[in-house]
PDB file of C-alpha atoms in Angstrom:
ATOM      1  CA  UNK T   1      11.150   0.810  -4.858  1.00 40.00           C
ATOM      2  CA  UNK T   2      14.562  -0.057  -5.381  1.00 39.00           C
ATOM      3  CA  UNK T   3      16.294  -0.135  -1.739  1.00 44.00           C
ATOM      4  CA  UNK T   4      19.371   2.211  -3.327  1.00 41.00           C
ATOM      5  CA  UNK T   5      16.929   4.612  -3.642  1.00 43.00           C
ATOM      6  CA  UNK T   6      16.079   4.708   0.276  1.00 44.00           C
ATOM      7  CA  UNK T   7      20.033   4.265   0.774  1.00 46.00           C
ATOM      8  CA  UNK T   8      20.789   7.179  -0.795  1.00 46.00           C
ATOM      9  CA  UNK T   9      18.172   9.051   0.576  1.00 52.00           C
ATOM     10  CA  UNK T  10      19.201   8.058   3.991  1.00 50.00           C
ATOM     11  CA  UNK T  11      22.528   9.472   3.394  1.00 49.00           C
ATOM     12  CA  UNK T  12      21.241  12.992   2.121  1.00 53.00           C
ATOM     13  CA  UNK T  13      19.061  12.538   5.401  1.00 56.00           C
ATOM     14  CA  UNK T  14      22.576  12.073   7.678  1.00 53.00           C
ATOM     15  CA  UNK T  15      22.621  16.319   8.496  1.00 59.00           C
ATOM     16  CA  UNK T  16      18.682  16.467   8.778  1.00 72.00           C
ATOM     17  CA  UNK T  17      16.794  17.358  12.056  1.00 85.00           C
ATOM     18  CA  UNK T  18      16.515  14.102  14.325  1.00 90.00           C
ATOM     19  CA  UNK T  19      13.040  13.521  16.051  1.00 91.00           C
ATOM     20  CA  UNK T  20      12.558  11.414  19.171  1.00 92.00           C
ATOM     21  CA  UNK T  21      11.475   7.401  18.500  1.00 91.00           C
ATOM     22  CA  UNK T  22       8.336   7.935  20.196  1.00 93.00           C
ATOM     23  CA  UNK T  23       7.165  10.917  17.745  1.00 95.00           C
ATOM     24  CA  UNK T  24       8.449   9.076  14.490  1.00 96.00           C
ATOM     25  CA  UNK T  25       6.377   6.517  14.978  1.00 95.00           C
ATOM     26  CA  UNK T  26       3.469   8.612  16.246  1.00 96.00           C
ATOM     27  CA  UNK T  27       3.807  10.490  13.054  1.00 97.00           C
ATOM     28  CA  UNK T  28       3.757   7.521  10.505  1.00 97.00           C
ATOM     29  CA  UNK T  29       0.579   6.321  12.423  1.00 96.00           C
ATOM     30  CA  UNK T  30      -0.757   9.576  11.973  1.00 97.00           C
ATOM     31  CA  UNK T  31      -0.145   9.945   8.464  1.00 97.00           C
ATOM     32  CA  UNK T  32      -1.572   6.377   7.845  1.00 97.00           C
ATOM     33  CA  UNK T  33      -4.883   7.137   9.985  1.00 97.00           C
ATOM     34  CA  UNK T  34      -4.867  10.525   7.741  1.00 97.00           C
ATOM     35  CA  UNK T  35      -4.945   8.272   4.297  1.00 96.00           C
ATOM     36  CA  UNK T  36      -7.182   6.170   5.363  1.00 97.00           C
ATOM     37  CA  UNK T  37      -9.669   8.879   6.588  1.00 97.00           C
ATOM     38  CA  UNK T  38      -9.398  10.203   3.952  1.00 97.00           C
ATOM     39  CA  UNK T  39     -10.388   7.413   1.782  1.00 96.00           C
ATOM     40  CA  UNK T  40     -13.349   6.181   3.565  1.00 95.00           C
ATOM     41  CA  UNK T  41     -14.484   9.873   2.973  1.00 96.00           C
ATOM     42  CA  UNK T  42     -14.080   9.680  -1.063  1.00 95.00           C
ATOM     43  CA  UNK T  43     -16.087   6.179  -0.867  1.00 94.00           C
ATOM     44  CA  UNK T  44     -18.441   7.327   1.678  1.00 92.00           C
ATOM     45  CA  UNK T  45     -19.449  10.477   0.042  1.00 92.00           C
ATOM     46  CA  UNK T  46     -18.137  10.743  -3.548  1.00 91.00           C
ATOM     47  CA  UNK T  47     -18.536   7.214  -5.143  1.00 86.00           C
ATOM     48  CA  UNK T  48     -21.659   8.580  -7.260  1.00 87.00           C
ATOM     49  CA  UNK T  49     -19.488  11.225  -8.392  1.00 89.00           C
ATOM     50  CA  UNK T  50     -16.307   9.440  -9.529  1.00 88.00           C
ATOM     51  CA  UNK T  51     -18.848   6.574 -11.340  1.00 87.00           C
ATOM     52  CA  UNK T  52     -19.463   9.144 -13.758  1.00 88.00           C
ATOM     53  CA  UNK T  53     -15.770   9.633 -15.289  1.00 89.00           C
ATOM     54  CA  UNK T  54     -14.836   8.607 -18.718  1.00 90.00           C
ATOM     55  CA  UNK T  55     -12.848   5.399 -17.755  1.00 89.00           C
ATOM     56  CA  UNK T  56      -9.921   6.521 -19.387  1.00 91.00           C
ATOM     57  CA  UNK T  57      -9.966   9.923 -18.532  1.00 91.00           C
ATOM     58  CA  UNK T  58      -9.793   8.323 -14.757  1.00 92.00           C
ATOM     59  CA  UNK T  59      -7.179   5.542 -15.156  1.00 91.00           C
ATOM     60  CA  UNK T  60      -5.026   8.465 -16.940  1.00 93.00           C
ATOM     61  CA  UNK T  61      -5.304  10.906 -13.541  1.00 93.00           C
ATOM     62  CA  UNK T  62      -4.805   8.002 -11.879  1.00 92.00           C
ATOM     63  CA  UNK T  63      -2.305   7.008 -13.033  1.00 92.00           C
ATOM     64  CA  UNK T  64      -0.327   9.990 -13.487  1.00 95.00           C
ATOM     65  CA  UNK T  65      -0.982  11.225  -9.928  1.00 95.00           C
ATOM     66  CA  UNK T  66       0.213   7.949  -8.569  1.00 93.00           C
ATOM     67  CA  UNK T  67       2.964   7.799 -10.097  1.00 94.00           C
ATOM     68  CA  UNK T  68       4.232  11.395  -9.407  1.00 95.00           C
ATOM     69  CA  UNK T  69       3.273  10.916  -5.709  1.00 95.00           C
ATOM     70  CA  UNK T  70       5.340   8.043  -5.299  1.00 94.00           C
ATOM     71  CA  UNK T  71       8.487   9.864  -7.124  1.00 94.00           C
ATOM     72  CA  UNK T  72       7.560  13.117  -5.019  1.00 95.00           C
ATOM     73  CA  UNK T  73       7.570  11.440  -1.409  1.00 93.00           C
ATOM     74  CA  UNK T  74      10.278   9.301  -2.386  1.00 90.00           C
ATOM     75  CA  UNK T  75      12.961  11.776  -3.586  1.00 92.00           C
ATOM     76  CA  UNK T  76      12.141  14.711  -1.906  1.00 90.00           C
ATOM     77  CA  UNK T  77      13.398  14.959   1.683  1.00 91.00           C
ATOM     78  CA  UNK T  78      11.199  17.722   2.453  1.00 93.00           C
ATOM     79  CA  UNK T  79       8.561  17.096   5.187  1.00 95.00           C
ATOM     80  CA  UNK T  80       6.127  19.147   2.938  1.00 95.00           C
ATOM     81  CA  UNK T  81       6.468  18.111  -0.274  1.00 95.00           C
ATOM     82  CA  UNK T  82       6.976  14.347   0.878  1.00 96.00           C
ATOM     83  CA  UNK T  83       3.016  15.006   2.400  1.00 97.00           C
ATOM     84  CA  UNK T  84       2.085  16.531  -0.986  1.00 97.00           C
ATOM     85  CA  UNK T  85       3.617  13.274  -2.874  1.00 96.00           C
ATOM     86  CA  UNK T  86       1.597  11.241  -0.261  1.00 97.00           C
ATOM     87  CA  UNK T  87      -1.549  12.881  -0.446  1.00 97.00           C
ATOM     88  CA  UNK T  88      -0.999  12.519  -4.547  1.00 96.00           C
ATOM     89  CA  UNK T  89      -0.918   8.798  -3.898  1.00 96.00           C
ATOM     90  CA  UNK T  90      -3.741   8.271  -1.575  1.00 97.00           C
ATOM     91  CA  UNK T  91      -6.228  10.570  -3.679  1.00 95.00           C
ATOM     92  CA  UNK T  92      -6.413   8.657  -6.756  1.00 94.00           C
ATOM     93  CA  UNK T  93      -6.369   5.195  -4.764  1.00 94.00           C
ATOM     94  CA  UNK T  94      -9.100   6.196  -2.377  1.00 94.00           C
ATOM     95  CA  UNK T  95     -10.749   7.209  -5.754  1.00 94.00           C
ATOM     96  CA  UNK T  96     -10.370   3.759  -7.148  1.00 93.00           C
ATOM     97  CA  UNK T  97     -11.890   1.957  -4.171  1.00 94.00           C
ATOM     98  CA  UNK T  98     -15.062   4.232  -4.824  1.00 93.00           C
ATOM     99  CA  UNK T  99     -15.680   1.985  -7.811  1.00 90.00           C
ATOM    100  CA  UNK T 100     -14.645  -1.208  -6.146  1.00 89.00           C
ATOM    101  CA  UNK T 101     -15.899  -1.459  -2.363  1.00 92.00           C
ATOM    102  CA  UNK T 102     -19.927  -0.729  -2.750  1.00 88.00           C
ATOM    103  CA  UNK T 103     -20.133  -3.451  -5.158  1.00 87.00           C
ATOM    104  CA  UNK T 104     -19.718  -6.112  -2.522  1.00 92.00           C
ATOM    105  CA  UNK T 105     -21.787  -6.954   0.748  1.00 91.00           C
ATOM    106  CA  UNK T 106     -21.186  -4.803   4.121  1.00 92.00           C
ATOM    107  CA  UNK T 107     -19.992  -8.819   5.655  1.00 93.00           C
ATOM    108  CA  UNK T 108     -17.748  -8.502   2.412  1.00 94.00           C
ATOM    109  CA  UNK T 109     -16.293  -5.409   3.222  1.00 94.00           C
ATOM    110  CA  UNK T 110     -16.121  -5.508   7.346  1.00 94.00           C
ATOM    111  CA  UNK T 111     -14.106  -8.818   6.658  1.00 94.00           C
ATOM    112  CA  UNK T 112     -11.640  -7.841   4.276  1.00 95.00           C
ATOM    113  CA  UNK T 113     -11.253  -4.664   7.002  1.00 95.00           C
ATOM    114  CA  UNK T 114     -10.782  -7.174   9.570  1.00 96.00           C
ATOM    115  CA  UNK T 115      -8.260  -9.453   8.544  1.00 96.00           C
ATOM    116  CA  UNK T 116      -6.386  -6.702   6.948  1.00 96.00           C
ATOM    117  CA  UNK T 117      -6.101  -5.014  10.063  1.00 96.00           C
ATOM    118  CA  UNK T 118      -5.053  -8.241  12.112  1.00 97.00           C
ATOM    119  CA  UNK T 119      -2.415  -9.184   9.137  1.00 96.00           C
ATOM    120  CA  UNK T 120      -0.718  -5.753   9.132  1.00 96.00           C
ATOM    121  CA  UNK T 121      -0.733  -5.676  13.096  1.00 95.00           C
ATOM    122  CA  UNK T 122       0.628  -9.513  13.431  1.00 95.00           C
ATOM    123  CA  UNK T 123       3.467  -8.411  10.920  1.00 95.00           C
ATOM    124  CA  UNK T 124       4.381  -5.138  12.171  1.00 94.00           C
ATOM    125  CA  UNK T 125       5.128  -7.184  15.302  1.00 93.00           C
ATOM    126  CA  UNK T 126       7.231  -9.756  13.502  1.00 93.00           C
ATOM    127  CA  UNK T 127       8.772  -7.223  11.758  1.00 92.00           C
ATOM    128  CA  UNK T 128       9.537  -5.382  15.350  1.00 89.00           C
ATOM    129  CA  UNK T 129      10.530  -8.583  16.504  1.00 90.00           C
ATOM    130  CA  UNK T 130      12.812  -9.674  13.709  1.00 88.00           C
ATOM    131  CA  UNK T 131      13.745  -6.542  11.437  1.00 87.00           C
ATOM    132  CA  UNK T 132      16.759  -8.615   9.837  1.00 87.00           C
ATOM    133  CA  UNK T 133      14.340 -11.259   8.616  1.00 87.00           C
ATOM    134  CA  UNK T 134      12.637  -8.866   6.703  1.00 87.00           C
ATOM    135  CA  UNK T 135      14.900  -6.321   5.266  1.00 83.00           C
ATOM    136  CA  UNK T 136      17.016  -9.123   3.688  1.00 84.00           C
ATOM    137  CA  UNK T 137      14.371 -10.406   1.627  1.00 84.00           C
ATOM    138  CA  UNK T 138      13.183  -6.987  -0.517  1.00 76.00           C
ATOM    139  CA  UNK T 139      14.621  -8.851  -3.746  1.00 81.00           C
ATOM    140  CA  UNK T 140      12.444 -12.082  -3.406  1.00 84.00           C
ATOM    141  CA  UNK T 141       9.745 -10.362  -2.507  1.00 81.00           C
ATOM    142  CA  UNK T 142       9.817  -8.130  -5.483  1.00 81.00           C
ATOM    143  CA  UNK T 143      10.475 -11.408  -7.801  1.00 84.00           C
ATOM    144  CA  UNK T 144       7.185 -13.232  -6.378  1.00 80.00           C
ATOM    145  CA  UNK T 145       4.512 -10.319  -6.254  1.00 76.00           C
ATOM    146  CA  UNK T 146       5.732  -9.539  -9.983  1.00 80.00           C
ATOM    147  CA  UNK T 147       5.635 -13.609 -11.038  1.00 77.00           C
ATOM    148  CA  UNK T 148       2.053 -13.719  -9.229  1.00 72.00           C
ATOM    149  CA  UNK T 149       0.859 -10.805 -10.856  1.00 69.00           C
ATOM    150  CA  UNK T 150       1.750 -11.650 -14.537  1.00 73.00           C
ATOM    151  CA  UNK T 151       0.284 -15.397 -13.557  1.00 70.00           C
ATOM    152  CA  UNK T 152      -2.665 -13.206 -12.862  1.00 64.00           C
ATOM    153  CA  UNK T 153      -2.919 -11.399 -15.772  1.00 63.00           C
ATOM    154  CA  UNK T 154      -2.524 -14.472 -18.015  1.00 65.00           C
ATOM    155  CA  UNK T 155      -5.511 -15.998 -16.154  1.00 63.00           C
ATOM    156  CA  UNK T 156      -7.467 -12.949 -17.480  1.00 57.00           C
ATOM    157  CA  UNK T 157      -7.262 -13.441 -21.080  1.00 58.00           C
ATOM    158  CA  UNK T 158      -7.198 -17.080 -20.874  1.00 57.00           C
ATOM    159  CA  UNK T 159      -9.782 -20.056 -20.245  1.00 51.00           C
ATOM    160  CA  UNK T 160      -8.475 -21.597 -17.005  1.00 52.00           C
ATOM    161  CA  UNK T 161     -10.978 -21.853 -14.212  1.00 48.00           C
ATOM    162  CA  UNK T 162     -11.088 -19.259 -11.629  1.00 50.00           C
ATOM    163  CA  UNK T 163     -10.160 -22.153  -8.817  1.00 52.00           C
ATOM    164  CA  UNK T 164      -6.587 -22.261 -11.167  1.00 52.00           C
ATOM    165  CA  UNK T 165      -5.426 -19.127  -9.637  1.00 61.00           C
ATOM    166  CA  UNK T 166      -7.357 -19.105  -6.222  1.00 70.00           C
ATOM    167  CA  UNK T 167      -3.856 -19.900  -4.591  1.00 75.00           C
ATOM    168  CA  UNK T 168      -2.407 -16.757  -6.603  1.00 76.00           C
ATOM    169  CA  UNK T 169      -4.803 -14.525  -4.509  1.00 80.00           C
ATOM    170  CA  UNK T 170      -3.493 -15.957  -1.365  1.00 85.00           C
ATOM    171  CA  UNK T 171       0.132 -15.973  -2.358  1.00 84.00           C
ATOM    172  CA  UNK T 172      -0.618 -12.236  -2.883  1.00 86.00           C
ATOM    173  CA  UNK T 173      -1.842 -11.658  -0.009  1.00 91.00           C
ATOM    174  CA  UNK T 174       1.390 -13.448   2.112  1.00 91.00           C
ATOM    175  CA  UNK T 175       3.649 -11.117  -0.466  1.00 89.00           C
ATOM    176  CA  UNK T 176       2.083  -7.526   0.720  1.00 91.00           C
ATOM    177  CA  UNK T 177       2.090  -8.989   4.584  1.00 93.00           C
ATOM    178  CA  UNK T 178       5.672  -9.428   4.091  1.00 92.00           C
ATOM    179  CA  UNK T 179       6.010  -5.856   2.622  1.00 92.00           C
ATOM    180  CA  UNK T 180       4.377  -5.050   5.782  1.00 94.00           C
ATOM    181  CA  UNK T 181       7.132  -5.886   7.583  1.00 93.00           C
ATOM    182  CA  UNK T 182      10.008  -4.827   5.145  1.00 93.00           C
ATOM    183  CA  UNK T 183       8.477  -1.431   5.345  1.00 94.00           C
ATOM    184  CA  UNK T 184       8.595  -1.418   9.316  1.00 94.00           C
ATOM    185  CA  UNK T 185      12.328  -2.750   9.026  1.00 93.00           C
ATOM    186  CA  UNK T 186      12.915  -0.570   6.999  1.00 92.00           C
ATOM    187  CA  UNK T 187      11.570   2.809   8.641  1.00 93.00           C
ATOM    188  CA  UNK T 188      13.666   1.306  11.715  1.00 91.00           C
ATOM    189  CA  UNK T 189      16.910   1.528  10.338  1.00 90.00           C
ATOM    190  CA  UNK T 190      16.417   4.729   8.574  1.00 92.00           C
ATOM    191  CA  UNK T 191      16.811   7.968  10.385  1.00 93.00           C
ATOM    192  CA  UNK T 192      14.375   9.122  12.246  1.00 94.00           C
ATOM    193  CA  UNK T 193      13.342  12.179  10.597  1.00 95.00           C
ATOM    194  CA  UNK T 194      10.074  13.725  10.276  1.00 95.00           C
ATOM    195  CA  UNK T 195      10.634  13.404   6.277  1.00 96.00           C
ATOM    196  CA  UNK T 196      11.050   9.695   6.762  1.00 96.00           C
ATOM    197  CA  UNK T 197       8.658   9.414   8.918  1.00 96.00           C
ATOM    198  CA  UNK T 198       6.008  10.407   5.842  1.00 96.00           C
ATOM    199  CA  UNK T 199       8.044   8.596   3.450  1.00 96.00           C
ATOM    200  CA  UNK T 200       7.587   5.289   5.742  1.00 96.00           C
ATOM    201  CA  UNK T 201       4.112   5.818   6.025  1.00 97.00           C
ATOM    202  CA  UNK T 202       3.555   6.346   2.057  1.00 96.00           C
ATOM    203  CA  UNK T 203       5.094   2.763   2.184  1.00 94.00           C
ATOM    204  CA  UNK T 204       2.780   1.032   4.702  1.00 96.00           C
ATOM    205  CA  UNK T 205      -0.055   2.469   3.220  1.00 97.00           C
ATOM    206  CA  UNK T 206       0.237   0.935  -0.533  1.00 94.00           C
ATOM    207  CA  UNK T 207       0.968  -2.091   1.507  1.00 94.00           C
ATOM    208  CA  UNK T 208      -2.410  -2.408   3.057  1.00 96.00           C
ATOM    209  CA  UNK T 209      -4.619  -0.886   0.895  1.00 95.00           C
ATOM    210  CA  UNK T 210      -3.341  -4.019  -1.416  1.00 91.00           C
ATOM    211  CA  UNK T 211      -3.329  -6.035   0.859  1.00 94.00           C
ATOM    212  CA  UNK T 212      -7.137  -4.692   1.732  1.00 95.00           C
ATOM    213  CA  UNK T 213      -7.963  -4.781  -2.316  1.00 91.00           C
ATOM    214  CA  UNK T 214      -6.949  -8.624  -2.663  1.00 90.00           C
ATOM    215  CA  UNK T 215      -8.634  -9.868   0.968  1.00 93.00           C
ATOM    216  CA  UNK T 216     -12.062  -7.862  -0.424  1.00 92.00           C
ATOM    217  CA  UNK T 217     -11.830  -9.887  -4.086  1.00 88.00           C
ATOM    218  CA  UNK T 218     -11.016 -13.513  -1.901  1.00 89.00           C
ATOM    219  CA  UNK T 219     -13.583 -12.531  -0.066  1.00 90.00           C
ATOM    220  CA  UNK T 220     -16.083 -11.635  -2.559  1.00 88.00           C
ATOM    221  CA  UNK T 221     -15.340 -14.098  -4.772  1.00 79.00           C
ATOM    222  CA  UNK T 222     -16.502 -16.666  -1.844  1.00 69.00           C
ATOM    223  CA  UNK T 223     -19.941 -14.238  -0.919  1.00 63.00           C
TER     224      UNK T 223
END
């Protein structure tokens, strides 16, 4: 998202009901345990039933979903509807991992979980640690993941090996730990509302569910 978007936001926000530090933060872990939860419930118990869509017929609701999530959470500044937006987003995503996670090995899986969960806490710590670092760099980061992404793409419909692009997955992986920690510097200088508190954790979550998505394909690309 463009950062003038959150500016602007912010600024709306300026009149809105503050909530202590301790229960913003509390909240945005709460709302990230919530997505998650309720992803590991569509893969646990509904991957048999999403297998069975019409592949376009699912990227379309996918698609459409996750991109009227995003714009709900982000310009509404409405605890409610910024929840509704969120729960748009994680829906279709914890949808997609149905047809993506029980293809690979349990080892697969619990070590993709493993180092995405050490990766988002070392960075969340840097980020705590050095906020400035990280909220100055929003444009470079944007420049990379979109250059590594169309390298990607390329790769797909061309003949180079799969060790041409190995270092593409990694540099991937560095670009969504560094969103990591724009989003945290950037839910610490906005205001803490409960609003941005949702909006923040909409943020973190697309951050580590890619961040997940890539460490799983590394991963199982090496099993």
């Amino acid at each position: 998202m463009a950062l003038s978007v959150f500016r602007n936001k912010n600024q709306n926000d300026a009149n809105a009901k503050l909530i202590s530090d301790r229960t913003y933060y509390l909240v945005i872990a709460a709302t990230l345990f919530f997505g998650f939860a309720v992803n590991v419930i569509e893969v646990w118990f509904f991957a048999d039933y999403f297998i069975t869509w019409n592949p376009v017929v699912f990227f379309i609701v996918y698609f459409v979903s996750a991109v009227a999530g995003i714009l709900i959470n982000t310009l509404s500044r409405k605890p409610v509807l910024s929840f509704i937006g969120y729960c748009l987003v994680i829906l279709p995503l914890g949808a997609a991992l149905t047809l993506v996670v029980p293809y690979y090995s349990f080892n697969v899986v619990r070590s993709a979980f493993l180092v995405t969960a050490l990766l988002t806490g070392a960075f969340m710590l840097l980020a705590l640690l050095y906020p400035k670092v990280f909220y100055s760099m929003w444009r470079v980061l944007s420049v990379c993941l979109f250059v590594a992404l169309l390298w990607m793409i390329i790769n797909m419909f061309t003949s180079f090996a799969v060790t041409a692009y190995v270092w593409v997955d990694w540099l991937v992986v560095l670009i969504f730990c560094c969103y990591i920690g724009f989003d945290i510097s950037l839910a610490k200088a906005k205001p803490k509302t409960l609003d941005n508190a949702i909006d923040s954790a909409c943020g973190l979550y697309l951050d580590i569910i890619n961040l997940f998505i890539r460490l799983l394909i590394i991963f199982g690309r090496n099993d």
